[in-house]
Amino acid sequence: MTDTGFRIDVDHNEFMGVGDTTVDAIVTITSSENATPPSRVTDTGLAQVIMVDCSGSMMGSRIAEAKRATRAVIQNLPDGTRFAVVSGAAIALMVYPAAETTAVADPQTRAEASRAVDRLHAGGGTAMSSWIKLAHKVLTGSPAEVRHGLLLTDGFNQHESRETLTAVLDECQGGFICDACGIGDDWHGNEIRLIADRLLGTASGLPEESEWSDGFTKIAGEAAKKTVGDLTMRVFTPARNTIRFIKQMNPSIVDLTARRTELDDKTGDYPTGAWGAESREFHVRVDVPPIQENDDRLAAHISVLSGSTELARSMVTARWSGDTMLSTKLNPKVAHYTGQAELASAIQEGVAAAKAGDNHVATERLGRAMQLATESGNERTARLLAKVVDVDVDTGRVHMRQQVKSVDLEMADVESVKTITVRRNPDSGGE
Amino acid sequence: MTTKTDSLQCPVCGEPADPSHLGCEACGADLHAPASAAGHWLSSAAPETPCAECGSTNIDTHGYCGGCGKRQTRTSDRTELDLSAIGAATDFGKRHHYNQDAMAIGRYDDIITGVVCDGVSSSTFGELAALAAAEAGIAETLAALTDGQPVDQAALAAVTAAGQAASDAGVRHPDNPPSCTYVSAILDARGIHLTWIGDSRAYWVTPDRGYCLTVDDSHTGRLAAMGVPADDERYRTPYANALLAWLGSDAPKLEPNTRTVLPEQPGLLVVCSDGLSGYLESDDHLAQLIDETASCTRIASSLTDWARRCGGRDNISVIVARFPSTAQEVPSP
């Protein structure tokens, strides 16, 4: 096998005792700088659609700042990048180009697009599914390898149901990847997360207007680093095995379990979105028949594919061990990500409880989250949590802060799915 | 007294044989093996059987069942191979779950040959490398001899093919690919030609003496070969016994050791993995363990039994051949 630039590493609880049935593995997929899998399209490179919220709530300084930030993104587009700008309110409209397609970035198109953005004004409601549909239409017609959307919204989706949005997101899955960013302080973290999760992008929040220019440019720049449009993780499991879940765990948590495309009764494909030079970690949990003495079992074969080309492959196995020291030992990576998953749910449950006015549950859940964030060294999450809960260092008592800003709750929620990888050296005190 | 009904020839030794017999009277080989089978050599590969747990016949290259995931090993836990002039036995011992050794024996005309490979247990699926290397080594030896190549060239072609087969074995495990040792012996009318990599060994045994003919590819082996006294501190470095050479995709450049021995008296050649040699107190010790009158396979089998009784801490594989070979001697009907 030639070096494709991709590799798979497996960390798992390999040794099991008699009767054990659950195999947990952390599968690390790494693509190096020189990873150039055969492209499925003639045109490598990027097509990007920026969706700018122009609903009524954007009036005043917000729309002015959003325009400035969008122009900054346009000015930073490298020559040759395909791009389009869409304005979003109760309906979506093409801002640039006029036709529902992408333009190719060059000095002239960038200037034209900036002038078109200048003419934007705010008014009307918010129905994000129409924005996503239009971006999908523009991008699926594009020959680019990496198709990327950037959705910027300052409010929540008040003019359509969550069901409508979810249905449209599911329709558009695989058509393009989409980063979603809440701007200002009226957006809902769980909505931003839903969009990014379904479309395999990143969720973030930018409360301060002064952050928008740099923030938008940074998100768009990250997308430009992607070189592979759509990488598939293929999982084979023997007939008697059951996949309990498959989740991306780092850099952020995305549950892929329900996104299986069945190849046959033992083989399924899971989408992982666009890749640059990066490393991602997935938690795979498989049930196998009960381990007996001297058993050596296959839990799963894992491979990654671009189109139909296999780039790397590995396997997850389980072996009997009579040594209880071995069979009860939890692999540190498995333990770490089990903790990060609990951290994310604790934050989300705590934020939901706080918004519902259930102070008791909110305090308990967010307190637990703070404990997990601190223990695992997830400093960024701990900083966000410190804005909403106080922990008394002497007693360990947790209480909600007085006057919690609602946007701080939303920030904790939107960032809850971002994990840190295992610290190489626990003594070094993190980064 | 049988009557020859037609001109069936033994696929192994080429002697005329009676089709009504199951085995060749000259060498004991199966006369009715299908033409597609590699009839002139045998290996310790496990017969491909349906999964013992679920009955599925869908078994992948690593031996994992596609039905229930249970693994069956590709190497026999315990088996004997018999080509009369050369015999072999292997046993997985008492400590290991399965046999990471593999062996193969073969015969071409009056030349006999055998290969032992010991899968490195710290590597992933070492037995896959061992089996692939042993089978490739024996097949290539016989193919080269059939082509009329001299013995030393056949041996070099064989170890090269074995190295390739070992590095192709199994899924790519970038950190820890399957790897194994290799020792092959080719016996012709003149003498014994040995080729080896790693710490599997060959011994020359006469009724009262034993001589190790190979030098282990380890610091310990090389120090001993240079006659360095046993109290030298270099024997006690942490990596003194680590292999310096092996076969597999992460193996160092292939530089096989070779040695040709031209014995002046009859004797026995014993080729084995460290599952046997690890229990020998001295080279001469081997001579005391052997009943000269038994068949090659019987001797190999009793040596594996002895190593098991000593504790069987590792897989044991032993090949035994007589020199001069009995390959030319055909029992009169």
XYZ file of N, CA, C and O in Angstrom, chain A residues 1 7-9 236-241 266 288-290 292-299 301 313-315 317-321, chain B residues 53-56 58 60-73 92 96-98 125 127 170-175:
248
model
N 0.859 -1.204 0.000
C 0.000 0.000 0.000
C 0.887 1.243 0.000
O 1.773 1.401 0.826
N -3.485 7.870 8.207
C -3.245 6.700 9.036
C -4.301 6.592 10.134
O -4.923 7.577 10.508
N -4.480 5.359 10.585
C -5.455 5.099 11.649
C -4.707 4.461 12.814
O -3.950 3.520 12.620
N -4.898 4.994 13.996
C -4.344 4.374 15.194
C -5.489 4.013 16.127
O -6.485 4.737 16.190
N -16.673 -2.394 9.394
C -17.168 -3.767 9.213
C -17.235 -4.421 10.585
O -16.273 -4.358 11.351
N -18.362 -5.032 10.904
C -18.458 -5.782 12.159
C -19.012 -7.172 11.848
O -19.966 -7.296 11.090
N -18.413 -8.220 12.447
C -18.969 -9.568 12.271
C -20.450 -9.594 12.646
O -20.911 -8.790 13.457
N -21.157 -10.563 12.047
C -22.618 -10.584 12.151
C -23.136 -10.547 13.589
O -24.169 -9.959 13.862
N -22.401 -11.187 14.495
C -22.939 -11.251 15.859
C -22.577 -10.036 16.706
O -22.922 -9.961 17.884
N -21.846 -9.116 16.132
C -21.491 -7.907 16.878
C -22.546 -6.831 16.662
O -23.239 -6.829 15.658
N -23.196 -6.237 7.382
C -22.050 -6.137 8.289
C -21.234 -4.873 8.083
O -20.305 -4.607 8.840
N -19.686 -7.502 21.536
C -19.281 -8.765 20.928
C -19.892 -9.896 21.751
O -20.333 -9.661 22.875
N -19.937 -11.129 21.196
C -20.423 -12.245 22.016
C -19.547 -12.368 23.269
O -18.381 -11.973 23.240
N -20.088 -12.908 24.362
C -19.331 -12.959 25.615
C -17.961 -13.624 25.437
O -17.852 -14.671 24.823
N -14.826 -15.783 26.081
C -14.530 -17.018 26.794
C -13.013 -17.145 26.927
O -12.282 -16.432 26.261
N -12.578 -18.093 27.750
C -11.137 -18.298 27.922
C -10.447 -18.494 26.577
O -10.939 -19.215 25.718
N -9.302 -17.833 26.422
C -8.459 -17.946 25.230
C -9.079 -17.352 23.968
O -8.526 -17.500 22.885
N -10.228 -16.700 24.087
C -10.836 -16.069 22.917
C -9.968 -14.940 22.394
O -9.333 -14.219 23.147
N -10.002 -14.816 21.093
C -9.388 -13.681 20.425
C -10.446 -13.288 19.397
O -10.786 -14.081 18.533
N -11.036 -12.108 19.566
C -12.189 -11.763 18.734
C -11.980 -10.482 17.957
O -11.294 -9.581 18.415
N -12.631 -10.442 16.817
C -12.638 -9.212 16.030
C -13.851 -8.390 16.439
O -14.981 -8.881 16.401
N -13.616 -7.145 16.857
C -14.741 -6.260 17.146
C -15.146 -5.524 15.876
O -16.329 -5.462 15.544
N -13.488 -3.931 11.773
C -12.470 -3.417 10.847
C -12.843 -1.975 10.566
O -14.014 -1.677 10.310
N -6.432 1.560 6.845
C -7.311 0.574 7.454
C -6.688 0.077 8.746
O -5.479 0.067 8.900
N -7.540 -0.326 9.664
C -7.043 -0.891 10.909
C -8.125 -1.793 11.486
O -9.193 -1.930 10.891
N -7.826 -2.415 12.600
C -8.848 -3.272 13.187
C -8.868 -3.117 14.699
O -7.894 -2.695 15.313
N -9.614 -5.343 18.035
C -9.765 -6.719 18.456
C -9.951 -6.767 19.971
O -9.691 -5.796 20.669
N -10.391 -7.907 20.456
C -10.552 -8.090 21.895
C -10.010 -9.454 22.237
O -10.242 -10.414 21.510
N -9.270 -9.524 23.330
C -8.678 -10.799 23.710
C -9.000 -11.118 25.151
O -9.031 -10.220 25.991
N -9.192 -12.397 25.402
C -9.373 -12.836 26.768
C -8.069 -12.671 27.520
O -6.991 -12.867 26.978
N -8.153 -12.312 28.777
C -6.980 -12.371 29.627
C -7.396 -12.892 30.989
O -8.403 -12.464 31.543
N -17.323 -21.823 16.375
C -18.379 -21.248 17.188
C -19.695 -21.087 16.424
O -20.758 -21.364 16.944
N -19.607 -20.609 15.166
C -20.874 -20.318 14.467
C -20.981 -21.039 13.123
O -21.997 -20.916 12.448
N -19.923 -21.766 12.733
C -20.029 -22.542 11.503
C -19.808 -21.766 10.224
O -19.820 -22.326 9.134
N -19.559 -20.457 10.350
C -19.356 -19.651 9.143
C -18.065 -20.056 8.449
O -17.089 -20.438 9.091
N -16.741 -17.872 6.342
C -16.188 -16.569 5.940
C -15.111 -16.158 6.946
O -15.389 -15.536 7.951
N -11.410 -14.261 7.553
C -10.520 -13.305 6.871
C -9.051 -13.729 6.975
O -8.737 -14.735 7.597
N -8.167 -12.950 6.367
C -6.762 -13.353 6.281
C -6.096 -13.441 7.648
O -5.092 -14.112 7.805
N -6.640 -12.746 8.631
C -6.063 -12.825 9.965
C -6.636 -13.992 10.761
O -6.235 -14.223 11.887
N -7.638 -14.676 10.167
C -8.245 -15.799 10.855
C -9.505 -15.430 11.617
O -10.086 -16.261 12.301
N -9.943 -14.169 11.518
C -11.171 -13.767 12.229
C -12.400 -14.180 11.429
O -12.455 -14.009 10.203
N -13.384 -14.692 12.144
C -14.623 -15.132 11.513
C -15.518 -13.925 11.238
O -15.738 -13.093 12.124
N -16.025 -13.849 10.009
C -16.914 -12.744 9.654
C -18.287 -12.890 10.282
O -19.060 -11.940 10.344
N -18.605 -14.106 10.745
C -19.910 -14.315 11.355
C -19.954 -13.861 12.803
O -20.810 -13.069 13.186
N -19.001 -14.362 13.612
C -19.079 -14.056 15.040
C -17.837 -13.348 15.555
O -17.789 -12.962 16.717
N -16.819 -13.170 14.707
C -15.627 -12.435 15.138
C -14.598 -13.297 15.844
O -13.509 -12.832 16.153
N -14.908 -14.570 16.094
C -13.954 -15.415 16.814
C -12.771 -15.752 15.909
O -12.936 -15.988 14.725
N -11.596 -15.785 16.517
C -10.415 -16.027 15.715
C -10.006 -17.485 15.754
O -10.006 -18.110 16.811
N -9.668 -18.027 14.592
C -8.990 -19.312 14.551
C -7.616 -19.038 13.961
O -7.468 -18.252 13.037
N -6.601 -19.654 14.532
C -5.270 -19.331 14.047
C -4.979 -20.052 12.742
O -5.529 -21.126 12.473
N 2.363 -25.884 20.541
C 2.280 -24.479 20.978
C 2.704 -24.272 22.432
O 2.715 -23.143 22.910
N 1.459 -20.186 25.739
C 0.899 -19.345 24.685
C -0.496 -19.830 24.301
O -0.781 -21.016 24.397
N -1.346 -18.877 23.897
C -2.698 -19.263 23.482
C -2.689 -19.959 22.129
O -3.561 -20.741 21.827
N -1.720 -19.595 21.306
C -1.666 -20.257 20.003
C -0.229 -20.315 19.522
O 0.681 -19.787 20.155
N 0.318 -10.288 15.252
C 0.104 -11.395 14.313
C 1.414 -11.943 13.760
O 1.551 -12.170 12.561
N 2.544 -14.850 13.864
C 2.428 -16.161 13.217
C 2.033 -16.038 11.744
O 2.326 -16.930 10.955
N -0.619 -9.853 6.690
C -1.490 -9.138 7.630
C -1.736 -7.695 7.245
O -1.122 -7.142 6.353
N -2.679 -7.105 7.952
C -2.977 -5.681 7.786
C -1.731 -4.892 8.132
O -0.920 -5.322 8.933
N -1.585 -3.732 7.533
C -0.459 -2.888 7.878
C -0.618 -2.401 9.311
O -1.567 -1.694 9.622
N 0.297 -2.812 10.166
C 0.307 -2.288 11.524
C 1.525 -1.394 11.582
O 2.625 -1.869 11.796
N 1.341 -0.098 11.325
C 2.513 0.754 11.117
C 3.499 0.717 12.278
O 4.699 0.771 12.073
N 2.985 0.571 13.498
C 3.897 0.618 14.636
C 4.539 -0.721 14.912
O 5.606 -0.796 15.472
